[in-house]
Amino acid sequence: MVVSNLFSSSVVGLDNSTVPPVVNIGVLYSFNTSVGRIVKIAVEAAVADINSDTSILGNTKLNLSLQEDSKYRGFLSIAEALQLMATHTVAIIGPQTSTTAHVISHIANELQVPLLSFSATDPTLSSLQFPFFIRTAFNDIFQMTAIADIVSHFGWREVIAVYGDDDHGRNGIGGLGDKLAERRCKISFKAPMPPEATSEEITDVLVQVALAESRVIVLHTSTAWGPKVLSVAKSLGMMQNGYVWIATTFLTSFIDIDSPLSSEEMDNMQGVIALRMYIPDSKLKRSFFSRWTNLTSGKEGNGPLGLSTYGIFAYDTVYVLARALDTFFKQGNRITFSPDPKISQISGDSLHLDAVKIFNEGNQLRKSIHEVNMTGVTGPFRYTSDGNLANPAYEIINVIGTGTRRIGYWSNYSGLSIVPPETLYSKPPNRSIENQKLLTVFWPGETTQRPRGWVFPNNGKMLKIGVPKRVSYREFVSQVQSTDTFKGFCIDVFLSAVNLLPYAVPYKFIPYGDGQSNPSNTELVRLITTGVFDAAVGDITITTERTRMVDFTQPYIESGLVVVASVKKTDSNAWAFLTPFTPMMWTVTAIFFLLVGAVVWILEHRLNDDFRGPPKKQVATILWFSFSTMFFAHRENTVSTLGRFVLLIWLFVVLIINSSYTASLTSILTVQQLSSSIKGIESLVNSKEPIGYMQGSFARSYLIDEIGIHESRLVPLKTPEETMKALEKGPQKGGVAAYINERAYIELFLSSRCDFSIVGQEFTRNGWGYKFHVW
């Protein structure tokens, strides 16, 4: 008896040999909010249904303790949670917010009391730090994945995050940033707001958002003040054409609970895309919706009480706990509490913390909860190995007119779709682009055209782009006189590329050079590395030296170095008909004519009378027969087989000779022939004559360092006119023997100057590109 009394004094519990008739569970929630009111109704309904159903807990009843969470403020929430736990509560449903859940989870860990929440969706609460926190709704990381998929689906690359600056907002947006990064997107601007922000504070934040370049705004707040953000945005003109608003589940909860909304409230959210936790259609769901009117009858004094997903998940949370308790008792477990030895060590405890006990079997109950596998109003309910609910899914809602329209679904299994997710679970997952579909969206401004998603920002940093201020070949790039603008082919290509980008690129062209001589493009590139310019646009060649300093785009012009020299015209004369063949060719051809005639005579004269007669006649026959075959005019017939074979081959050769001769002669008589003593870069290397190059071009260093031409032979030339005069003078009169420049310049140079021509082959392979700083 003494031992028994000692044990009972240290362990507070029920009869160890029987299942207790009553089990205490607590609910910690802010019941004075719209969400809290429907949660209270749903939880009380679930407890009543379970207590009347002996198939779940037998004769054991759930005793519900409701504890008001005083507007979910951290300090008071701790005291309120301790009050619940002092009543030997085996589990607590709640709290309402992730901020409170972070605080209460430490107490739950210490006292080993499971904490079940369907509204604290902060992803970080799933960490190993909080083993007794059990989420009975979808983790926000899945909601953020859905938003990232929506952003990627519409081709946007940057978003702005507007959120409450608390655990729920910060950690949710942190998860969104990770999911966007996986899709090569990003959050370009974060706009935190104080929890329960005032209209003035919201206005200050949204003004900064309006100045940014992105027009895709993700709003992640609470039902308490999230709609106020949309109202302020409407007043600031941020619900117009061009904007994209994507709201998290708070907005659909607000619409579901307070429906029908006033026309003013609906106008504030026209075109907004919002998510709602998906609950598949079922008999249980339809039955619960039909009961909701009776459950809320007489309780709408403070406003409408429409059923939201929070109410449905609250109902199922009680059932999950009841089924876990049923399994817990069937495994032979009991409910006992013992004092916390750490509390007993606190001296001068004026808070009476000794009333709070450790739930000895809390771990077993926690495991039973994670092993629950049931079908509730929310559909199939089971946990995965990471502690999250299986098959999370969301409805994607578009606010239109006086109501909403479902435009698709998102599930962790198949991504975006226009069919319910449960119809896809029996098929292999397919996340190809072709299978990611949504219905037509009505965007802000009452348009169905997909917004571009960005504008040129009013507060963004402008790129300082250096542009060479040339004095030659201004068709490629030049500054418009008395303005800050530039024109030319290089500028047109750059502007066309910028217009194709799916995001804004603010920039400003800054001229580089004195306008008296062509600036050094290598020096311009070096100034990018020092921070004077952020980029460079112009006719700047991609070279090995320059690629070591900056990043280049892909080349938009292929342009290597070529040699240009003066050429002379070669006029035709009376003997032009002999020029198609060289003397050697004429000699060889004549010998073959005679040789073929002789061979045919040898093979034919014994059998063919045409090749017989006096020697003089036979010689004449051989000569006549040979040369008449050139025009296929021979009259002598061949009789022998070998003679015919030789003649057949010879006639084919004659056909080729005639064709080649005709083509060459035609070219000589119709096309002007040009000639030059310079044959290419090789002949320049072997000579000592001066060579011209364009001032500021990389050709100078290339000719010296790579080709080995002495610096004294190189003559800088500024303009095409100066180049033309130097080539016309030639090296004997103080000019140059040849001019070396890039093909793009040379083609423009030769387009109006016919006395010069490219000689030899292009001897480098370069291109023009745009330059950017290596970050």
Short mmCIF file of C-alpha atoms in Angstrom, two decimals, residues 155-502:
data_model
loop_
_atom_site.label_atom_id
_atom_site.label_comp_id
_atom_site.label_asym_id
_atom_site.label_seq_id
_atom_site.Cartn_x
_atom_site.Cartn_y
_atom_site.Cartn_z
CA GLY A 155 6.96 32.50 -69.32
CA TRP A 156 7.75 35.09 -66.65
CA ARG A 157 11.21 35.15 -65.10
CA GLU A 158 10.92 37.60 -62.19
CA VAL A 159 8.27 38.20 -59.54
CA ILE A 160 7.76 40.59 -56.64
CA ALA A 161 6.87 39.07 -53.28
CA VAL A 162 4.53 41.05 -51.00
CA TYR A 163 4.15 39.36 -47.63
CA GLY A 164 3.70 39.77 -43.92
CA ASP A 165 7.02 40.04 -42.15
CA ASP A 166 6.51 37.15 -39.75
CA ASP A 167 7.47 33.47 -39.68
CA HIS A 168 4.60 32.51 -41.95
CA GLY A 169 5.38 35.16 -44.56
CA ARG A 170 9.17 35.08 -44.52
CA ASN A 171 9.55 31.31 -44.58
CA GLY A 172 6.85 30.85 -47.19
CA ILE A 173 8.46 33.38 -49.51
CA GLY A 174 11.84 31.78 -48.81
CA GLY A 175 10.42 28.51 -50.12
CA LEU A 176 9.01 30.32 -53.15
CA GLY A 177 12.46 31.69 -53.94
CA ASP A 178 13.94 28.19 -53.88
CA LYS A 179 11.24 26.78 -56.16
CA LEU A 180 11.56 29.67 -58.60
CA ALA A 181 15.33 29.19 -58.74
CA GLU A 182 14.79 25.56 -59.76
CA ARG A 183 12.91 26.91 -62.79
CA ARG A 184 15.50 29.60 -63.57
CA CYS A 185 13.24 32.33 -62.22
CA LYS A 186 13.72 34.58 -59.22
CA ILE A 187 12.18 37.04 -56.79
CA SER A 188 13.46 40.39 -58.03
CA PHE A 189 12.08 42.43 -55.13
CA LYS A 190 10.83 41.49 -51.66
CA ALA A 191 8.27 43.84 -50.10
CA PRO A 192 7.66 42.84 -46.45
CA MET A 193 4.86 44.45 -44.45
CA PRO A 194 4.30 44.55 -40.69
CA PRO A 195 1.78 41.93 -39.53
CA GLU A 196 -1.66 43.55 -39.40
CA ALA A 197 -0.31 46.48 -41.41
CA THR A 198 -2.27 49.73 -41.58
CA SER A 199 -3.44 51.28 -44.84
CA GLU A 200 -0.63 53.83 -44.66
CA GLU A 201 2.01 51.13 -44.22
CA ILE A 202 0.54 49.11 -47.07
CA THR A 203 0.53 52.20 -49.30
CA ASP A 204 4.21 52.90 -48.59
CA VAL A 205 5.18 49.36 -49.57
CA LEU A 206 3.03 49.21 -52.71
CA VAL A 207 4.43 52.51 -53.96
CA GLN A 208 7.88 50.90 -53.94
CA VAL A 209 6.44 47.87 -55.75
CA ALA A 210 4.93 50.10 -58.44
CA LEU A 211 8.35 51.62 -59.11
CA ALA A 212 9.96 48.21 -59.74
CA GLU A 213 10.20 46.60 -63.17
CA SER A 214 8.35 43.33 -62.55
CA ARG A 215 4.57 43.38 -62.79
CA VAL A 216 4.07 39.82 -61.49
CA ILE A 217 3.17 40.16 -57.80
CA VAL A 218 2.82 37.24 -55.39
CA LEU A 219 0.74 38.17 -52.32
CA HIS A 220 1.26 35.96 -49.25
CA THR A 221 -0.55 37.28 -46.19
CA SER A 222 -3.47 36.34 -43.93
CA THR A 223 -7.25 36.63 -44.29
CA ALA A 224 -7.21 39.35 -41.61
CA TRP A 225 -5.52 42.03 -43.69
CA GLY A 226 -4.66 40.50 -47.07
CA PRO A 227 -7.80 41.86 -48.80
CA LYS A 228 -6.83 45.32 -47.56
CA VAL A 229 -3.66 45.08 -49.68
CA LEU A 230 -5.74 44.51 -52.81
CA SER A 231 -7.96 47.45 -51.90
CA VAL A 232 -4.97 49.78 -51.59
CA ALA A 233 -3.50 48.38 -54.81
CA LYS A 234 -6.76 49.18 -56.57
CA SER A 235 -6.63 52.78 -55.34
CA LEU A 236 -3.04 53.09 -56.56
CA GLY A 237 -3.94 51.90 -60.05
CA MET A 238 -2.13 48.58 -59.63
CA MET A 239 -5.06 46.41 -60.71
CA GLN A 240 -4.94 47.63 -64.29
CA ASN A 241 -3.87 46.02 -67.54
CA GLY A 242 -0.27 44.77 -67.39
CA TYR A 243 -0.30 43.67 -63.75
CA VAL A 244 -0.41 40.05 -62.56
CA TRP A 245 -1.54 39.23 -59.02
CA ILE A 246 -1.11 35.72 -57.63
CA ALA A 247 -2.55 35.26 -54.13
CA THR A 248 -2.02 32.34 -51.78
CA THR A 249 -4.84 30.43 -50.06
CA PHE A 250 -5.78 33.34 -47.76
CA LEU A 251 -7.82 34.96 -50.55
CA THR A 252 -9.95 31.94 -51.39
CA SER A 253 -10.59 31.42 -47.65
CA PHE A 254 -11.71 35.04 -47.38
CA ILE A 255 -14.02 34.65 -50.38
CA ASP A 256 -15.46 31.33 -49.15
CA ILE A 257 -16.11 32.51 -45.59
CA ASP A 258 -17.47 36.01 -46.28
CA SER A 259 -19.34 35.14 -49.47
CA PRO A 260 -21.25 36.85 -50.94
CA LEU A 261 -18.87 39.79 -51.03
CA SER A 262 -19.89 43.32 -51.82
CA SER A 263 -19.38 44.66 -55.34
CA GLU A 264 -16.65 46.99 -54.04
CA GLU A 265 -14.73 44.09 -52.50
CA MET A 266 -15.03 42.06 -55.72
CA ASP A 267 -13.84 45.03 -57.79
CA ASN A 268 -10.67 45.16 -55.69
CA MET A 269 -9.62 41.65 -56.77
CA GLN A 270 -10.69 41.41 -60.41
CA GLY A 271 -8.29 39.28 -62.46
CA VAL A 272 -6.43 37.92 -59.45
CA ILE A 273 -5.26 34.30 -59.53
CA ALA A 274 -5.57 32.52 -56.18
CA LEU A 275 -5.01 29.02 -54.83
CA ARG A 276 -7.36 26.89 -52.79
CA MET A 277 -6.45 23.60 -51.12
CA TYR A 278 -8.07 20.95 -53.28
CA ILE A 279 -10.64 18.62 -51.74
CA PRO A 280 -11.87 15.95 -54.18
CA ASP A 281 -15.58 15.56 -54.68
CA SER A 282 -17.10 12.77 -52.60
CA LYS A 283 -20.30 11.75 -50.83
CA LEU A 284 -18.77 12.78 -47.48
CA LYS A 285 -17.91 16.22 -48.83
CA ARG A 286 -21.37 16.81 -50.27
CA SER A 287 -22.98 15.64 -47.05
CA PHE A 288 -20.83 17.97 -44.93
CA PHE A 289 -21.60 20.94 -47.16
CA SER A 290 -25.30 20.24 -46.85
CA ARG A 291 -24.96 20.08 -43.02
CA TRP A 292 -23.07 23.36 -42.81
CA THR A 293 -26.17 25.52 -43.02
CA ASN A 294 -27.68 23.77 -40.02
CA LEU A 295 -24.40 23.90 -38.10
CA THR A 296 -24.10 27.68 -38.58
CA SER A 297 -27.75 28.46 -37.99
CA GLY A 298 -28.05 31.21 -35.42
CA LYS A 299 -24.28 31.78 -35.29
CA GLU A 300 -23.94 34.41 -38.02
CA GLY A 301 -24.42 37.42 -35.82
CA ASN A 302 -20.92 38.71 -36.58
CA GLY A 303 -21.16 38.13 -40.32
CA PRO A 304 -21.54 35.29 -42.82
CA LEU A 305 -19.97 31.92 -42.08
CA GLY A 306 -19.33 30.25 -45.39
CA LEU A 307 -17.47 26.96 -45.36
CA SER A 308 -13.81 27.20 -46.30
CA THR A 309 -11.16 24.53 -46.56
CA TYR A 310 -9.97 25.45 -43.06
CA GLY A 311 -13.30 24.29 -41.61
CA ILE A 312 -13.13 20.99 -43.52
CA PHE A 313 -9.54 20.29 -42.47
CA ALA A 314 -10.44 21.23 -38.87
CA TYR A 315 -13.22 18.64 -38.94
CA ASP A 316 -10.92 15.93 -40.29
CA THR A 317 -8.17 16.86 -37.81
CA VAL A 318 -10.41 15.81 -34.93
CA TYR A 319 -11.14 12.54 -36.70
CA VAL A 320 -7.43 11.92 -37.29
CA LEU A 321 -6.77 12.41 -33.58
CA ALA A 322 -9.68 10.16 -32.63
CA ARG A 323 -8.54 7.34 -34.90
CA ALA A 324 -4.99 7.69 -33.62
CA LEU A 325 -6.27 7.44 -30.02
CA ASP A 326 -8.30 4.39 -30.97
CA THR A 327 -5.17 2.69 -32.32
CA PHE A 328 -3.20 3.95 -29.33
CA PHE A 329 -5.59 2.23 -26.87
CA LYS A 330 -5.85 -0.95 -28.94
CA GLN A 331 -2.06 -1.30 -28.72
CA GLY A 332 -2.42 -1.47 -24.92
CA ASN A 333 -1.17 2.03 -24.20
CA ARG A 334 -2.45 4.13 -21.34
CA ILE A 335 -2.55 7.83 -20.52
CA THR A 336 -0.26 8.93 -17.72
CA PHE A 337 1.37 12.19 -16.76
CA SER A 338 4.41 12.86 -14.61
CA PRO A 339 6.06 16.02 -13.28
CA ASP A 340 8.78 17.61 -15.38
CA PRO A 341 12.02 17.32 -13.35
CA LYS A 342 13.40 20.42 -15.06
CA ILE A 343 10.52 22.53 -13.71
CA SER A 344 11.01 21.21 -10.20
CA GLN A 345 14.59 22.55 -10.30
CA ILE A 346 13.34 26.12 -10.75
CA SER A 347 13.54 27.87 -7.40
CA GLY A 348 10.94 30.39 -6.37
CA ASP A 349 8.36 29.22 -8.90
CA SER A 350 5.64 31.84 -8.47
CA LEU A 351 4.01 30.86 -11.79
CA HIS A 352 2.97 27.43 -10.48
CA LEU A 353 4.50 25.67 -13.47
CA ASP A 354 4.47 22.45 -11.46
CA ALA A 355 0.85 22.06 -12.58
CA VAL A 356 2.11 21.28 -16.08
CA LYS A 357 2.94 17.58 -16.53
CA ILE A 358 4.73 15.51 -19.14
CA PHE A 359 2.51 13.20 -21.19
CA ASN A 360 4.48 9.99 -20.78
CA GLU A 361 2.95 8.23 -23.80
CA GLY A 362 3.14 11.26 -26.07
CA ASN A 363 5.63 9.61 -28.40
CA GLN A 364 3.39 6.59 -28.93
CA LEU A 365 0.42 8.83 -29.70
CA ARG A 366 2.51 10.90 -32.09
CA LYS A 367 3.49 7.75 -33.98
CA SER A 368 -0.13 6.61 -34.10
CA ILE A 369 -1.14 9.92 -35.64
CA HIS A 370 1.47 9.57 -38.38
CA GLU A 371 0.21 6.05 -39.10
CA VAL A 372 -3.41 7.12 -39.64
CA ASN A 373 -4.73 6.06 -43.03
CA MET A 374 -8.34 7.05 -43.52
CA THR A 375 -10.77 8.67 -45.92
CA GLY A 376 -12.30 11.83 -44.53
CA VAL A 377 -14.21 14.80 -45.85
CA THR A 378 -10.92 16.07 -47.30
CA GLY A 379 -10.43 12.78 -49.16
CA PRO A 380 -7.75 10.12 -48.63
CA PHE A 381 -5.69 11.09 -45.59
CA ARG A 382 -2.27 9.62 -44.90
CA TYR A 383 1.26 10.83 -44.20
CA THR A 384 4.42 10.27 -46.17
CA SER A 385 7.79 9.49 -44.65
CA ASP A 386 8.71 13.19 -44.47
CA GLY A 387 5.67 14.03 -42.31
CA ASN A 388 3.67 15.75 -45.07
CA LEU A 389 0.27 14.73 -46.35
CA ALA A 390 0.30 12.53 -49.44
CA ASN A 391 -0.77 13.90 -52.83
CA PRO A 392 -1.07 17.62 -52.03
CA ALA A 393 -3.12 19.49 -54.63
CA TYR A 394 -4.60 22.95 -55.18
CA GLU A 395 -7.36 24.47 -57.23
CA ILE A 396 -6.29 27.49 -59.28
CA ILE A 397 -9.00 30.15 -59.09
CA ASN A 398 -9.51 33.26 -61.22
CA VAL A 399 -11.61 36.08 -59.76
CA ILE A 400 -14.02 37.28 -62.44
CA GLY A 401 -17.02 39.58 -62.18
CA THR A 402 -19.11 38.78 -59.12
CA GLY A 403 -17.55 35.39 -58.47
CA THR A 404 -14.70 33.04 -59.21
CA ARG A 405 -13.85 30.55 -61.93
CA ARG A 406 -11.64 27.49 -61.67
CA ILE A 407 -9.00 27.58 -64.43
CA GLY A 408 -7.15 24.42 -63.48
CA TYR A 409 -5.48 22.35 -60.84
CA TRP A 410 -1.99 21.79 -59.52
CA SER A 411 -0.80 18.60 -57.87
CA ASN A 412 2.57 17.48 -56.66
CA TYR A 413 2.11 14.40 -58.83
CA SER A 414 1.36 15.85 -62.25
CA GLY A 415 1.83 19.63 -62.05
CA LEU A 416 -0.66 21.89 -63.84
CA SER A 417 -3.74 20.32 -65.42
CA ILE A 418 -7.33 21.09 -66.34
CA VAL A 419 -8.66 17.78 -65.03
CA PRO A 420 -9.03 16.79 -61.35
CA PRO A 421 -5.73 15.43 -59.95
CA GLU A 422 -7.24 12.14 -58.72
CA THR A 423 -7.96 11.14 -62.33
CA LEU A 424 -4.22 11.30 -63.05
CA TYR A 425 -2.94 9.27 -60.09
CA SER A 426 -3.57 6.00 -61.92
CA LYS A 427 -1.41 7.16 -64.84
CA PRO A 428 2.37 7.63 -65.00
CA PRO A 429 3.34 11.20 -64.02
CA ASN A 430 3.83 13.42 -67.04
CA ARG A 431 5.24 16.91 -66.50
CA SER A 432 6.09 17.66 -70.12
CA ILE A 433 5.34 21.18 -71.34
CA GLU A 434 2.55 19.88 -73.58
CA ASN A 435 0.73 18.42 -70.55
CA GLN A 436 0.96 21.54 -68.37
CA LYS A 437 -2.31 23.28 -69.19
CA LEU A 438 -4.64 25.92 -67.76
CA LEU A 439 -7.86 27.40 -69.04
CA THR A 440 -8.06 31.00 -70.29
CA VAL A 441 -7.28 33.57 -67.61
CA PHE A 442 -9.03 36.95 -67.31
CA TRP A 443 -6.25 39.24 -66.14
CA PRO A 444 -6.55 42.61 -64.40
CA GLY A 445 -7.89 45.14 -66.87
CA GLU A 446 -10.43 42.62 -68.21
CA THR A 447 -8.11 41.17 -70.83
CA THR A 448 -7.31 37.61 -71.81
CA GLN A 449 -3.98 38.51 -73.39
CA ARG A 450 -1.08 37.29 -71.29
CA PRO A 451 0.64 40.27 -69.62
CA ARG A 452 4.28 40.78 -70.48
CA GLY A 453 5.08 40.79 -66.78
CA TRP A 454 7.48 43.72 -66.67
CA VAL A 455 7.95 47.37 -67.51
CA PHE A 456 10.92 49.67 -67.52
CA PRO A 457 11.41 50.51 -63.85
CA ASN A 458 11.45 53.99 -62.42
CA ASN A 459 13.93 53.10 -59.71
CA GLY A 460 16.06 50.45 -61.36
CA LYS A 461 19.75 50.86 -62.01
CA MET A 462 20.42 51.78 -65.62
CA LEU A 463 23.18 49.99 -67.48
CA LYS A 464 25.92 52.33 -68.61
CA ILE A 465 26.63 51.18 -72.16
CA GLY A 466 29.69 52.56 -73.89
CA VAL A 467 29.35 53.19 -77.63
CA PRO A 468 32.41 54.03 -79.79
CA LYS A 469 32.12 57.47 -81.35
CA ARG A 470 33.49 56.64 -84.78
CA VAL A 471 34.66 58.92 -87.58
CA SER A 472 34.62 56.17 -90.25
CA TYR A 473 32.06 53.62 -91.38
CA ARG A 474 29.34 55.47 -89.51
CA GLU A 475 26.75 53.22 -91.14
CA PHE A 476 27.52 50.69 -88.41
CA VAL A 477 27.31 53.03 -85.41
CA SER A 478 27.16 56.81 -85.06
CA GLN A 479 25.78 59.42 -82.71
CA VAL A 480 22.87 61.49 -83.91
CA GLN A 481 24.06 65.06 -84.01
CA SER A 482 23.14 67.23 -81.00
CA THR A 483 21.41 64.31 -79.24
CA ASP A 484 22.27 61.49 -76.84
CA THR A 485 20.92 58.83 -79.19
CA PHE A 486 22.80 56.53 -81.54
CA LYS A 487 21.91 54.87 -84.81
CA GLY A 488 23.41 52.33 -87.18
CA PHE A 489 23.34 48.62 -87.88
CA CYS A 490 24.93 47.61 -84.55
CA ILE A 491 22.44 49.73 -82.62
CA ASP A 492 19.50 48.27 -84.56
CA VAL A 493 20.57 44.70 -83.77
CA PHE A 494 20.97 45.54 -80.07
CA LEU A 495 17.55 47.19 -79.83
CA SER A 496 15.91 44.28 -81.60
CA ALA A 497 17.48 41.83 -79.14
CA VAL A 498 16.40 43.91 -76.13
CA ASN A 499 12.81 44.00 -77.38
CA LEU A 500 12.74 40.21 -77.47
CA LEU A 501 13.71 39.86 -73.82
CA PRO A 502 10.93 38.81 -71.40
#
